[in-house]
Every structure is written in C-alpha cells, then in structure tokens.
Amino acid sequence: MRRRRALTFRGAGALVAALGCIVVANLVGAPILVYIGVLLVLLTGFSLIVVHAPRRTGTVSRQVSTDLLTVSETSRVTLRFTLRSIRVPHGLWHDVLPDAVSGDSSGEYPPESGRLDYQITGIRRGVWPIGPLMLRTVDPFGLAQREQAFGEHRTVTVVPEVVALAPLSVKVGAAGGTAQTSSSRLGQGSDNLSPRRYIPGDSMRRIHWRATAHRGQLMVRQEEEESSPDALVVLDRSSAHWDVPGAEADAAFEAAVSLCASAAIHLAGEGYGVEVIDSTGFSLGTLRGHEDDRDGLLVALAMVSPRGDSRDLTTLIGGTPPGPLVYITGRIDEEDAALLRPSGAAAALLFSTDPLAGASAAAAQHGWTVATLGDDIAEAWEDALPTQIGVADVPR
C-alpha cells in the first residue's frame, strides 16, 4: 500500500500567508499579524495530523464482466473495497487505468451503493494492468490531503475486434466446410460396402442402416473415410512488410490482426478446421469447434507484433494443399507477390494493406484473388471473395 501526503494549494497558500504575516509584523511592528501567522501555521499542522494520523488498511476485490475485452467493446468493472480506519474518510477514489483502456474510473467515497462500479472500453490490443485503487481524502479545511493506494492490480486482455464476414463462395467438398466423404468401393452399389461396429465419436452420417437393422446394433461404413477440409490463415508479421513509420502503419497492422481473427473464426463457423500461423510457421491457434480454441487464438493475437522475417509460403503449406487459404500481409511489391504460391489451395485469398504497383497482377497470375485491406475489413473480404465455383470445378 503506497501513501502520498501533501498540502493542497490552499494549504501551501496558508503557509505562504503565515510567513508573510510574520515578516510584515516585524517590519511594521504589528503584533496582531504575528498571531495570525502562528494561527495559520497551527491550523495547517492540525490539518496534516487529522488527515494522516488515522491508520487505514483496506482490501480490494476487482471483477471484470468479460474475461476478454474486444477492441471497442465496453465492459463493467466492479470493485468491492473494505476500509478499516479510525474514521471513515470522505473523499474521491479512482482506479488507475492504462492508456490502452478508457473509462471514467473515479467517484466520491464512500459510495451510496456500497460498491464501486465503472465501465471500460478497449482501445488497443494487449495485456494491461488495472489498478491499484487510489483513495484521496482532504481535511475539512481543505489544507492537507492524503492519497493512498490499496490492493493489487488485475490484468485485462484486450483482443482484436472480430468482424462478421460474408460466406465463402467456394465450397470444398460435397457440403462445403462440413465433413466431406471419399469412398473406395470394392464392388458396385452400396450393398458391397463392408460395415463395422459403431465406435463412440463416429459421425452419424456414416451409419450403415441396413447392416444396423440386420445385426441389431449400430454399424458404420468401414471403408468410408471422413475428414474435415482444413483452412489455413497466415498472418505475415515480417518486419520488412510493416516497416513504415507513423500511426497509419500501426492502424494497418491492427486491421490485419482483426482480419486474421475474423477470417479464422468465420471459416471455423462454416465448418472448416482452421490453422492460424504467422509467416515464420509459428502456430497462433487452431480452431476445431471448441470455445477454448477461439479464446486461445484471440489471446495469442492480442500480443502479436511485427517482427522477424518470413519463410517461403510453399514450405509453410507443406505437401497437402488446404481448402481456403487466407494470406494477410502489409506492403508488398511485385517481386514479393511473385514469390507467393498458393500451392493448389481451393480458394486463395490475398490481403495487402499497401500493394505497390504490379503486386496485385503478379499475385493474380498464381491464382490469388487480391484485395486491399483498409479500415473496412468486411468490405475487403467481399472484394477478395472468388466467383462462385461448382464443386466439380474445385481442385482435388
């Protein structure tokens, strides 16, 4: 618990006035001014004793209504503060907030409701401390003040904003992002299928109903392999593509991070298993339909920043082409774009915050649909969506 003690402007003025009275009294021979000066000194000293003599200790519990605070999202902070003191002070309280979070975290103490509440809004991604709670009290004459810090700080994680995106027009597999099936038949017709017993975790779509009815227990098609086509989202963090000074560069990278989160969550909602990596191949998250996966990705993206170099995209993709491929980068030129190869991805979407002359055309030659990423993330996504492709036209 930290303490800070000081005179108010009024208290400092009282001491200056006391000193002036004593000096003038010696110059003009007016004893009454000496009495006034001494009275001001004694009154200021008494105010300091009144404010600082009581021993005060307190406990603070702080609760935030949301564990993860999205940029531009508002959340409520509730503080329960128990003060033990000779007397209950009347003054002002405020909770210390970082610059990355805005809110009116102050008020009069003690509060009427018995607890302290205020709202905060996320401004900038990251993990930031809230607190400690500061309590400022002033004596009845307004000459002395005391400010104390109570409790420890609590961290709040501000994650990138997730924007609703338009559906992907390309459908990979018979059901788009849902599980696609591929069969290797030993004969003609479904009667030649070789069923096996149902195992917990098998999809209900694989149940062989005729064999189930015949044997009296659930049976599934053994040779039918089911998989969820993966989507890959790559966030280019290489310093060379974000090495642009000024606030505009920061805003561009924030838009890229927001698109990365939005695209990954959107594709997962369409039924794809989504891998999110950076341009070095470092995994930022994997979405497989679990809420914890989503939160883990958002927390990882809350702390990313431009750094290092990028690896060859073909190496990052590996030997198996993904379904949708989303690549998000900063400033690229024609040479950079020519090196980006989607490696047979069914839908290759390239987003650049600053494509230089010739970059978009060079990327399009390799099968990318290219869009410039600006402030409107949803609009950039729609610009990059490829034209509708039939299932039979999708590369296998």
mmCIF file of C-alpha atoms in Angstrom:
data_model
loop_
_atom_site.group_PDB
_atom_site.id
_atom_site.type_symbol
_atom_site.label_atom_id
_atom_site.label_comp_id
_atom_site.label_asym_id
_atom_site.label_seq_id
_atom_site.Cartn_x
_atom_site.Cartn_y
_atom_site.Cartn_z
ATOM 1 C CA MET A 1 0.000 0.000 0.000
ATOM 2 C CA ARG A 2 1.548 3.264 -1.126
ATOM 3 C CA ARG A 3 0.941 6.615 0.570
ATOM 4 C CA ARG A 4 1.404 10.119 -0.711
ATOM 5 C CA ARG A 5 0.994 13.095 1.577
ATOM 6 C CA ALA A 6 0.992 16.724 0.599
ATOM 7 C CA LEU A 7 -0.537 20.092 1.212
ATOM 8 C CA THR A 8 -3.250 21.308 -1.094
ATOM 9 C CA PHE A 9 -2.836 24.593 -2.945
ATOM 10 C CA ARG A 10 -4.894 26.163 -0.195
ATOM 11 C CA GLY A 11 -2.595 24.688 2.466
ATOM 12 C CA ALA A 12 0.523 25.893 0.670
ATOM 13 C CA GLY A 13 -1.065 29.315 0.342
ATOM 14 C CA ALA A 14 -1.810 29.357 4.063
ATOM 15 C CA LEU A 15 1.842 28.720 4.911
ATOM 16 C CA VAL A 16 2.981 31.425 2.497
ATOM 17 C CA ALA A 17 0.465 33.826 4.036
ATOM 18 C CA ALA A 18 1.692 32.909 7.548
ATOM 19 C CA LEU A 19 5.273 33.608 6.568
ATOM 20 C CA GLY A 20 4.237 36.919 5.015
ATOM 21 C CA CYS A 21 2.328 37.960 8.115
ATOM 22 C CA ILE A 22 5.340 37.284 10.344
ATOM 23 C CA VAL A 23 7.694 39.194 8.050
ATOM 24 C CA VAL A 24 5.350 42.169 7.741
ATOM 25 C CA ALA A 25 4.746 42.164 11.512
ATOM 26 C CA ASN A 26 8.485 42.596 12.119
ATOM 27 C CA LEU A 27 8.681 45.380 9.531
ATOM 28 C CA VAL A 28 5.710 47.491 10.674
ATOM 29 C CA GLY A 29 5.596 46.449 14.304
ATOM 30 C CA ALA A 30 2.091 44.919 14.221
ATOM 31 C CA PRO A 31 1.901 42.045 16.752
ATOM 32 C CA ILE A 32 -1.554 41.023 15.545
ATOM 33 C CA LEU A 33 -0.014 39.819 12.282
ATOM 34 C CA VAL A 34 2.287 37.512 14.247
ATOM 35 C CA TYR A 35 -0.741 35.933 15.924
ATOM 36 C CA ILE A 36 -2.433 35.467 12.533
ATOM 37 C CA GLY A 37 0.709 33.899 11.088
ATOM 38 C CA VAL A 38 1.078 31.482 14.007
ATOM 39 C CA LEU A 39 -2.621 30.610 13.797
ATOM 40 C CA LEU A 40 -2.284 29.737 10.106
ATOM 41 C CA VAL A 41 0.749 27.548 10.818
ATOM 42 C CA LEU A 42 -1.038 25.745 13.650
ATOM 43 C CA LEU A 43 -4.172 25.269 11.568
ATOM 44 C CA THR A 44 -2.167 23.777 8.701
ATOM 45 C CA GLY A 45 -0.312 21.480 11.076
ATOM 46 C CA PHE A 46 -3.583 20.374 12.657
ATOM 47 C CA SER A 47 -4.984 19.588 9.206
ATOM 48 C CA LEU A 48 -1.973 17.415 8.427
ATOM 49 C CA ILE A 49 -2.442 15.487 11.675
ATOM 50 C CA VAL A 50 -6.162 14.996 11.063
ATOM 51 C CA VAL A 51 -5.562 13.608 7.573
ATOM 52 C CA HIS A 52 -2.518 11.443 8.232
ATOM 53 C CA ALA A 53 -2.856 10.243 11.820
ATOM 54 C CA PRO A 54 -5.593 7.605 11.314
ATOM 55 C CA ARG A 55 -4.238 4.181 10.440
ATOM 56 C CA ARG A 56 -6.049 2.903 7.348
ATOM 57 C CA THR A 57 -5.896 -0.519 5.786
ATOM 58 C CA GLY A 58 -8.174 -1.949 3.177
ATOM 59 C CA THR A 59 -8.824 -4.881 0.888
ATOM 60 C CA VAL A 60 -9.885 -4.624 -2.733
ATOM 61 C CA SER A 61 -11.523 -7.269 -4.912
ATOM 62 C CA ARG A 62 -11.936 -6.393 -8.567
ATOM 63 C CA GLN A 63 -14.219 -8.177 -11.049
ATOM 64 C CA VAL A 64 -14.464 -7.575 -14.802
ATOM 65 C CA SER A 65 -17.670 -8.680 -16.527
ATOM 66 C CA THR A 66 -15.781 -10.123 -19.516
ATOM 67 C CA ASP A 67 -12.553 -12.110 -19.341
ATOM 68 C CA LEU A 68 -11.527 -10.988 -22.830
ATOM 69 C CA LEU A 69 -12.252 -7.408 -23.802
ATOM 70 C CA THR A 70 -12.548 -6.781 -27.524
ATOM 71 C CA VAL A 71 -11.244 -3.572 -29.057
ATOM 72 C CA SER A 72 -14.125 -1.027 -28.981
ATOM 73 C CA GLU A 73 -16.112 -3.300 -26.636
ATOM 74 C CA THR A 74 -17.393 -1.999 -23.295
ATOM 75 C CA SER A 75 -17.184 -3.980 -20.076
ATOM 76 C CA ARG A 76 -18.104 -3.311 -16.456
ATOM 77 C CA VAL A 77 -15.614 -3.330 -13.597
ATOM 78 C CA THR A 78 -16.934 -3.896 -10.078
ATOM 79 C CA LEU A 79 -14.782 -3.183 -7.027
ATOM 80 C CA ARG A 80 -15.564 -4.207 -3.503
ATOM 81 C CA PHE A 81 -13.467 -2.149 -1.120
ATOM 82 C CA THR A 82 -13.366 -2.697 2.628
ATOM 83 C CA LEU A 83 -11.630 0.060 4.606
ATOM 84 C CA ARG A 84 -10.608 -0.324 8.223
ATOM 85 C CA SER A 85 -9.861 3.008 9.880
ATOM 86 C CA ILE A 86 -10.430 5.115 12.995
ATOM 87 C CA ARG A 87 -12.835 7.173 10.928
ATOM 88 C CA VAL A 88 -14.443 6.758 7.534
ATOM 89 C CA PRO A 89 -12.922 9.300 5.190
ATOM 90 C CA HIS A 90 -14.871 11.347 2.719
ATOM 91 C CA GLY A 91 -13.047 11.999 -0.477
ATOM 92 C CA LEU A 92 -12.500 10.772 -4.010
ATOM 93 C CA TRP A 93 -11.475 7.388 -5.390
ATOM 94 C CA HIS A 94 -10.074 6.420 -8.754
ATOM 95 C CA ASP A 95 -8.853 3.173 -10.261
ATOM 96 C CA VAL A 96 -5.647 3.501 -12.266
ATOM 97 C CA LEU A 97 -6.228 2.633 -15.931
ATOM 98 C CA PRO A 98 -3.654 2.129 -18.709
ATOM 99 C CA ASP A 99 -3.762 4.229 -21.867
ATOM 100 C CA ALA A 100 -4.975 1.179 -23.806
ATOM 101 C CA VAL A 101 -8.256 1.213 -21.865
ATOM 102 C CA SER A 102 -10.614 4.160 -21.456
ATOM 103 C CA GLY A 103 -13.226 4.722 -18.792
ATOM 104 C CA ASP A 104 -14.436 7.027 -16.038
ATOM 105 C CA SER A 105 -12.924 5.150 -13.112
ATOM 106 C CA SER A 106 -13.492 7.690 -10.348
ATOM 107 C CA GLY A 107 -16.142 8.894 -7.951
ATOM 108 C CA GLU A 108 -16.934 10.001 -4.441
ATOM 109 C CA TYR A 109 -16.120 7.859 -1.418
ATOM 110 C CA PRO A 110 -17.857 6.269 0.390
ATOM 111 C CA PRO A 111 -20.302 5.275 -2.373
ATOM 112 C CA GLU A 112 -24.031 5.070 -1.708
ATOM 113 C CA SER A 113 -24.321 1.575 -3.184
ATOM 114 C CA GLY A 114 -21.586 0.056 -1.025
ATOM 115 C CA ARG A 115 -19.503 -0.875 -4.049
ATOM 116 C CA LEU A 116 -17.573 0.889 -6.790
ATOM 117 C CA ASP A 117 -18.607 0.420 -10.427
ATOM 118 C CA TYR A 118 -17.434 1.844 -13.708
ATOM 119 C CA GLN A 119 -17.212 0.899 -17.368
ATOM 120 C CA ILE A 120 -14.136 0.458 -19.517
ATOM 121 C CA THR A 121 -13.682 0.319 -23.293
ATOM 122 C CA GLY A 122 -10.838 -1.478 -25.037
ATOM 123 C CA ILE A 123 -8.728 0.796 -27.240
ATOM 124 C CA ARG A 124 -5.554 -1.136 -28.031
ATOM 125 C CA ARG A 125 -4.694 -4.833 -28.099
ATOM 126 C CA GLY A 126 -2.568 -6.299 -25.349
ATOM 127 C CA VAL A 127 -2.494 -7.440 -21.743
ATOM 128 C CA TRP A 128 -2.815 -4.422 -19.468
ATOM 129 C CA PRO A 129 -2.927 -3.852 -15.693
ATOM 130 C CA ILE A 130 -5.890 -2.199 -13.965
ATOM 131 C CA GLY A 131 -5.260 -0.737 -10.532
ATOM 132 C CA PRO A 132 -4.340 -0.102 -7.843
ATOM 133 C CA LEU A 133 -7.292 1.694 -6.264
ATOM 134 C CA MET A 134 -6.364 5.214 -5.177
ATOM 135 C CA LEU A 135 -8.232 6.929 -2.337
ATOM 136 C CA ARG A 136 -7.758 10.677 -1.859
ATOM 137 C CA THR A 137 -9.047 12.407 1.261
ATOM 138 C CA VAL A 138 -8.858 16.065 2.282
ATOM 139 C CA ASP A 139 -9.283 17.645 5.722
ATOM 140 C CA PRO A 140 -12.408 19.762 6.424
ATOM 141 C CA PHE A 141 -10.464 22.997 5.858
ATOM 142 C CA GLY A 142 -9.032 21.821 2.551
ATOM 143 C CA LEU A 143 -5.443 22.462 3.649
ATOM 144 C CA ALA A 144 -3.959 18.931 3.579
ATOM 145 C CA GLN A 145 -4.616 15.824 1.556
ATOM 146 C CA ARG A 146 -3.686 12.175 1.671
ATOM 147 C CA GLU A 147 -3.635 9.747 -1.215
ATOM 148 C CA GLN A 148 -3.268 6.012 -0.673
ATOM 149 C CA ALA A 149 -3.105 3.021 -2.975
ATOM 150 C CA PHE A 150 -4.992 -0.099 -1.946
ATOM 151 C CA GLY A 151 -4.863 -3.603 -3.342
ATOM 152 C CA GLU A 152 -3.010 -5.062 -6.274
ATOM 153 C CA HIS A 153 -3.652 -4.600 -9.955
ATOM 154 C CA ARG A 154 -5.539 -7.025 -12.164
ATOM 155 C CA THR A 155 -4.748 -7.637 -15.799
ATOM 156 C CA VAL A 156 -7.291 -7.291 -18.576
ATOM 157 C CA THR A 157 -6.694 -8.751 -22.023
ATOM 158 C CA VAL A 158 -7.814 -6.620 -24.957
ATOM 159 C CA VAL A 159 -8.230 -8.848 -28.006
ATOM 160 C CA PRO A 160 -8.686 -7.819 -31.659
ATOM 161 C CA GLU A 161 -12.132 -6.965 -32.934
ATOM 162 C CA VAL A 162 -13.940 -9.798 -34.715
ATOM 163 C CA VAL A 163 -15.954 -8.627 -37.714
ATOM 164 C CA ALA A 164 -18.827 -10.533 -39.330
ATOM 165 C CA LEU A 165 -17.826 -11.641 -42.847
ATOM 166 C CA ALA A 166 -19.724 -12.767 -45.924
ATOM 167 C CA PRO A 167 -19.960 -16.518 -46.639
ATOM 168 C CA LEU A 168 -17.173 -18.031 -48.687
ATOM 169 C CA SER A 169 -18.473 -18.711 -52.175
ATOM 170 C CA VAL A 170 -16.130 -21.625 -52.878
ATOM 171 C CA LYS A 171 -17.389 -24.911 -51.411
ATOM 172 C CA VAL A 172 -14.729 -27.513 -50.712
ATOM 173 C CA GLY A 173 -16.260 -30.979 -50.586
ATOM 174 C CA ALA A 174 -19.865 -32.001 -51.026
ATOM 175 C CA ALA A 175 -21.019 -29.980 -48.037
ATOM 176 C CA GLY A 176 -18.611 -27.078 -48.136
ATOM 177 C CA GLY A 177 -16.866 -26.771 -44.802
ATOM 178 C CA THR A 178 -18.618 -29.773 -43.311
ATOM 179 C CA ALA A 179 -17.037 -33.188 -43.469
ATOM 180 C CA GLN A 180 -16.523 -34.453 -46.979
ATOM 181 C CA THR A 181 -16.503 -38.144 -47.804
ATOM 182 C CA SER A 182 -14.479 -40.205 -50.212
ATOM 183 C CA SER A 183 -15.197 -43.884 -50.767
ATOM 184 C CA SER A 184 -13.194 -46.753 -52.207
ATOM 185 C CA ARG A 185 -15.800 -49.292 -53.244
ATOM 186 C CA LEU A 186 -14.943 -52.973 -53.627
ATOM 187 C CA GLY A 187 -17.907 -53.606 -55.872
ATOM 188 C CA GLN A 188 -20.918 -51.945 -57.425
ATOM 189 C CA GLY A 189 -23.566 -50.387 -55.206
ATOM 190 C CA SER A 190 -23.849 -49.831 -51.515
ATOM 191 C CA ASP A 191 -24.607 -53.500 -50.819
ATOM 192 C CA ASN A 192 -20.915 -54.281 -51.322
ATOM 193 C CA LEU A 193 -19.853 -51.917 -48.522
ATOM 194 C CA SER A 194 -18.061 -53.532 -45.578
ATOM 195 C CA PRO A 195 -19.642 -52.315 -42.304
ATOM 196 C CA ARG A 196 -18.067 -52.385 -38.861
ATOM 197 C CA ARG A 197 -19.351 -51.777 -35.345
ATOM 198 C CA TYR A 198 -20.051 -48.201 -34.286
ATOM 199 C CA ILE A 199 -17.337 -46.583 -32.138
ATOM 200 C CA PRO A 200 -18.134 -43.532 -29.965
ATOM 201 C CA GLY A 201 -17.016 -40.492 -31.926
ATOM 202 C CA ASP A 202 -18.048 -41.831 -35.351
ATOM 203 C CA SER A 203 -20.228 -39.489 -37.341
ATOM 204 C CA MET A 204 -23.912 -40.430 -37.505
ATOM 205 C CA ARG A 205 -23.746 -39.811 -41.251
ATOM 206 C CA ARG A 206 -21.575 -42.920 -41.573
ATOM 207 C CA ILE A 207 -24.130 -45.305 -40.071
ATOM 208 C CA HIS A 208 -24.999 -48.251 -42.347
ATOM 209 C CA TRP A 209 -28.697 -48.532 -41.580
ATOM 210 C CA ARG A 210 -29.312 -51.794 -43.470
ATOM 211 C CA ALA A 211 -26.498 -53.557 -41.580
ATOM 212 C CA THR A 212 -27.691 -51.970 -38.335
ATOM 213 C CA ALA A 213 -31.193 -53.349 -38.833
ATOM 214 C CA HIS A 214 -29.830 -56.792 -39.772
ATOM 215 C CA ARG A 215 -27.452 -57.142 -36.778
ATOM 216 C CA GLY A 216 -29.398 -55.233 -34.151
ATOM 217 C CA GLN A 217 -26.544 -52.863 -33.304
ATOM 218 C CA LEU A 218 -25.158 -49.691 -34.811
ATOM 219 C CA MET A 219 -22.862 -50.326 -37.774
ATOM 220 C CA VAL A 220 -20.863 -47.832 -39.859
ATOM 221 C CA ARG A 221 -19.258 -47.991 -43.295
ATOM 222 C CA GLN A 222 -15.695 -49.081 -42.635
ATOM 223 C CA GLU A 223 -14.089 -48.051 -45.896
ATOM 224 C CA GLU A 224 -15.655 -44.585 -45.966
ATOM 225 C CA GLU A 225 -13.111 -42.081 -44.701
ATOM 226 C CA GLU A 226 -14.389 -38.810 -43.427
ATOM 227 C CA SER A 227 -12.371 -35.660 -42.973
ATOM 228 C CA SER A 228 -12.935 -32.006 -42.360
ATOM 229 C CA PRO A 229 -11.149 -29.969 -45.036
ATOM 230 C CA ASP A 230 -8.680 -27.636 -43.397
ATOM 231 C CA ALA A 231 -8.415 -23.913 -43.940
ATOM 232 C CA LEU A 232 -5.156 -22.066 -43.407
ATOM 233 C CA VAL A 233 -4.866 -18.445 -42.291
ATOM 234 C CA VAL A 234 -1.411 -16.863 -42.429
ATOM 235 C CA LEU A 235 -0.593 -13.538 -40.770
ATOM 236 C CA ASP A 236 2.560 -12.035 -42.248
ATOM 237 C CA ARG A 237 4.440 -10.456 -39.340
ATOM 238 C CA SER A 238 7.743 -9.911 -41.111
ATOM 239 C CA SER A 239 9.266 -6.547 -40.246
ATOM 240 C CA ALA A 240 10.110 -5.785 -43.873
ATOM 241 C CA HIS A 241 6.427 -5.591 -44.825
ATOM 242 C CA TRP A 242 5.416 -3.431 -41.855
ATOM 243 C CA ASP A 243 8.457 -1.184 -41.620
ATOM 244 C CA VAL A 244 6.529 2.015 -42.302
ATOM 245 C CA PRO A 245 6.740 4.774 -39.661
ATOM 246 C CA GLY A 246 3.735 6.606 -38.329
ATOM 247 C CA ALA A 247 0.310 5.947 -36.899
ATOM 248 C CA GLU A 248 -1.011 4.717 -40.252
ATOM 249 C CA ALA A 249 1.302 1.717 -40.102
ATOM 250 C CA ASP A 250 0.020 0.829 -36.642
ATOM 251 C CA ALA A 251 -3.577 1.128 -37.828
ATOM 252 C CA ALA A 252 -2.812 -1.082 -40.837
ATOM 253 C CA PHE A 253 -1.333 -3.820 -38.670
ATOM 254 C CA GLU A 254 -4.314 -3.629 -36.313
ATOM 255 C CA ALA A 255 -6.621 -4.124 -39.302
ATOM 256 C CA ALA A 256 -4.538 -7.125 -40.386
ATOM 257 C CA VAL A 257 -4.765 -8.723 -36.950
ATOM 258 C CA SER A 258 -8.507 -8.089 -36.815
ATOM 259 C CA LEU A 259 -8.966 -9.682 -40.244
ATOM 260 C CA CYS A 260 -6.875 -12.656 -39.150
ATOM 261 C CA ALA A 261 -9.146 -13.273 -36.165
ATOM 262 C CA SER A 262 -12.315 -12.597 -38.145
ATOM 263 C CA ALA A 263 -11.367 -14.874 -41.053
ATOM 264 C CA ALA A 264 -10.331 -17.753 -38.800
ATOM 265 C CA ILE A 265 -13.492 -17.623 -36.689
ATOM 266 C CA HIS A 266 -15.655 -17.169 -39.785
ATOM 267 C CA LEU A 267 -14.160 -20.187 -41.553
ATOM 268 C CA ALA A 268 -14.494 -22.268 -38.393
ATOM 269 C CA GLY A 269 -18.151 -21.286 -38.310
ATOM 270 C CA GLU A 270 -18.517 -22.600 -41.860
ATOM 271 C CA GLY A 271 -17.295 -25.990 -40.699
ATOM 272 C CA TYR A 272 -13.612 -25.890 -41.564
ATOM 273 C CA GLY A 273 -10.841 -26.941 -39.271
ATOM 274 C CA VAL A 274 -8.671 -23.814 -39.199
ATOM 275 C CA GLU A 275 -4.951 -23.492 -38.636
ATOM 276 C CA VAL A 276 -3.633 -19.990 -37.920
ATOM 277 C CA ILE A 277 0.094 -19.389 -38.266
ATOM 278 C CA ASP A 278 2.414 -16.457 -38.758
ATOM 279 C CA SER A 279 4.826 -16.035 -41.646
ATOM 280 C CA THR A 280 7.551 -17.992 -39.834
ATOM 281 C CA GLY A 281 5.314 -21.020 -39.355
ATOM 282 C CA PHE A 282 4.697 -20.335 -35.654
ATOM 283 C CA SER A 283 1.238 -21.537 -34.644
ATOM 284 C CA LEU A 284 -1.051 -18.811 -33.333
ATOM 285 C CA GLY A 285 -4.019 -21.104 -32.823
ATOM 286 C CA THR A 286 -6.125 -23.981 -34.067
ATOM 287 C CA LEU A 287 -9.893 -23.942 -34.311
ATOM 288 C CA ARG A 288 -11.653 -27.287 -34.102
ATOM 289 C CA GLY A 289 -15.051 -26.241 -32.810
ATOM 290 C CA HIS A 290 -14.172 -25.670 -29.137
ATOM 291 C CA GLU A 291 -14.781 -22.364 -27.358
ATOM 292 C CA ASP A 292 -11.379 -22.605 -25.667
ATOM 293 C CA ASP A 293 -9.754 -22.736 -29.114
ATOM 294 C CA ARG A 294 -11.359 -19.428 -30.032
ATOM 295 C CA ASP A 295 -10.279 -17.735 -26.814
ATOM 296 C CA GLY A 296 -6.758 -19.112 -27.153
ATOM 297 C CA LEU A 297 -6.449 -17.680 -30.648
ATOM 298 C CA LEU A 298 -7.715 -14.269 -29.580
ATOM 299 C CA VAL A 299 -5.299 -14.142 -26.638
ATOM 300 C CA ALA A 300 -2.397 -15.060 -28.915
ATOM 301 C CA LEU A 301 -3.409 -12.377 -31.409
ATOM 302 C CA ALA A 302 -3.713 -9.828 -28.601
ATOM 303 C CA MET A 303 0.066 -9.912 -28.179
ATOM 304 C CA VAL A 304 1.413 -10.212 -31.731
ATOM 305 C CA SER A 305 3.537 -7.501 -33.307
ATOM 306 C CA PRO A 306 5.667 -7.195 -36.460
ATOM 307 C CA ARG A 307 8.994 -8.952 -36.083
ATOM 308 C CA GLY A 308 11.484 -11.199 -37.851
ATOM 309 C CA ASP A 309 11.481 -12.481 -41.408
ATOM 310 C CA SER A 310 9.052 -14.648 -43.335
ATOM 311 C CA ARG A 311 9.503 -18.159 -44.716
ATOM 312 C CA ASP A 312 8.536 -19.433 -48.130
ATOM 313 C CA LEU A 313 4.767 -19.945 -48.320
ATOM 314 C CA THR A 314 5.111 -23.290 -50.089
ATOM 315 C CA THR A 315 7.142 -24.549 -47.137
ATOM 316 C CA LEU A 316 4.516 -23.308 -44.698
ATOM 317 C CA ILE A 317 1.698 -25.053 -46.542
ATOM 318 C CA GLY A 318 3.531 -28.345 -46.801
ATOM 319 C CA GLY A 319 2.576 -31.217 -49.058
ATOM 320 C CA THR A 320 -1.217 -31.110 -48.591
ATOM 321 C CA PRO A 321 -2.953 -28.097 -50.156
ATOM 322 C CA PRO A 322 -5.553 -26.513 -47.828
ATOM 323 C CA GLY A 323 -9.120 -25.750 -48.791
ATOM 324 C CA PRO A 324 -9.377 -21.981 -48.266
ATOM 325 C CA LEU A 325 -6.063 -20.154 -47.861
ATOM 326 C CA VAL A 326 -6.043 -16.635 -46.422
ATOM 327 C CA TYR A 327 -2.771 -14.702 -46.516
ATOM 328 C CA ILE A 328 -2.638 -11.282 -44.812
ATOM 329 C CA THR A 329 0.338 -9.005 -45.319
ATOM 330 C CA GLY A 330 1.410 -5.372 -45.317
ATOM 331 C CA ARG A 331 3.310 -3.521 -48.016
ATOM 332 C CA ILE A 332 4.356 -5.815 -50.854
ATOM 333 C CA ASP A 333 5.812 -5.116 -54.265
ATOM 334 C CA GLU A 334 5.638 -7.088 -57.497
ATOM 335 C CA GLU A 335 8.628 -9.244 -56.579
ATOM 336 C CA ASP A 336 7.142 -10.165 -53.206
ATOM 337 C CA ALA A 337 3.827 -11.100 -54.813
ATOM 338 C CA ALA A 338 5.523 -13.268 -57.441
ATOM 339 C CA LEU A 339 7.055 -15.389 -54.659
ATOM 340 C CA LEU A 340 3.712 -16.157 -53.057
ATOM 341 C CA ARG A 341 2.486 -19.503 -54.403
ATOM 342 C CA PRO A 342 -0.849 -20.842 -53.070
ATOM 343 C CA SER A 343 0.244 -24.427 -53.879
ATOM 344 C CA GLY A 344 -3.102 -25.662 -55.116
ATOM 345 C CA ALA A 345 -5.345 -24.176 -52.427
ATOM 346 C CA ALA A 346 -9.019 -24.407 -53.407
ATOM 347 C CA ALA A 347 -9.626 -20.734 -52.615
ATOM 348 C CA ALA A 348 -6.585 -18.454 -52.253
ATOM 349 C CA LEU A 349 -7.339 -15.019 -50.787
ATOM 350 C CA LEU A 350 -4.550 -12.458 -50.512
ATOM 351 C CA PHE A 351 -4.930 -9.260 -48.483
ATOM 352 C CA SER A 352 -2.375 -6.467 -48.527
ATOM 353 C CA THR A 353 -2.625 -3.178 -46.661
ATOM 354 C CA ASP A 354 -0.384 -1.499 -49.228
ATOM 355 C CA PRO A 355 0.091 -3.345 -52.551
ATOM 356 C CA LEU A 356 2.560 -1.477 -54.727
ATOM 357 C CA ALA A 357 2.342 -1.222 -58.499
ATOM 358 C CA GLY A 358 2.203 -4.612 -60.190
ATOM 359 C CA ALA A 359 1.813 -6.607 -56.965
ATOM 360 C CA SER A 360 -1.869 -7.465 -57.426
ATOM 361 C CA ALA A 361 -1.397 -8.547 -61.043
ATOM 362 C CA ALA A 362 1.617 -10.716 -60.160
ATOM 363 C CA ALA A 363 -0.317 -12.439 -57.373
ATOM 364 C CA ALA A 364 -3.369 -12.977 -59.591
ATOM 365 C CA GLN A 365 -1.228 -14.859 -62.105
ATOM 366 C CA HIS A 366 -0.626 -17.536 -59.441
ATOM 367 C CA GLY A 367 -4.320 -17.930 -58.654
ATOM 368 C CA TRP A 368 -4.825 -15.429 -55.850
ATOM 369 C CA THR A 369 -7.839 -13.187 -55.565
ATOM 370 C CA VAL A 370 -6.378 -9.969 -54.193
ATOM 371 C CA ALA A 371 -7.932 -7.200 -52.120
ATOM 372 C CA THR A 372 -6.524 -4.093 -50.482
ATOM 373 C CA LEU A 373 -7.126 -4.133 -46.745
ATOM 374 C CA GLY A 374 -8.253 -0.796 -45.348
ATOM 375 C CA ASP A 375 -10.423 0.341 -42.481
ATOM 376 C CA ASP A 376 -13.464 -1.643 -43.651
ATOM 377 C CA ILE A 377 -12.494 -5.268 -43.081
ATOM 378 C CA ALA A 378 -15.826 -6.718 -44.211
ATOM 379 C CA GLU A 379 -15.642 -4.821 -47.489
ATOM 380 C CA ALA A 380 -12.094 -6.021 -48.164
ATOM 381 C CA TRP A 381 -13.219 -9.607 -47.511
ATOM 382 C CA GLU A 382 -16.054 -9.294 -50.028
ATOM 383 C CA ASP A 383 -13.661 -7.800 -52.589
ATOM 384 C CA ALA A 384 -11.396 -10.835 -52.253
ATOM 385 C CA LEU A 385 -14.094 -13.490 -52.496
ATOM 386 C CA PRO A 386 -13.676 -15.503 -55.702
ATOM 387 C CA THR A 387 -16.553 -16.025 -58.074
ATOM 388 C CA GLN A 388 -18.872 -18.927 -57.393
ATOM 389 C CA ILE A 389 -17.264 -22.222 -58.328
ATOM 390 C CA GLY A 390 -19.108 -25.510 -58.623
ATOM 391 C CA VAL A 391 -17.997 -28.449 -56.559
ATOM 392 C CA ALA A 392 -16.847 -30.313 -59.592
ATOM 393 C CA ASP A 393 -14.565 -27.425 -60.509
ATOM 394 C CA VAL A 394 -12.752 -27.352 -57.176
ATOM 395 C CA PRO A 395 -9.203 -28.742 -57.411
ATOM 396 C CA ARG A 396 -8.802 -32.068 -55.622
#
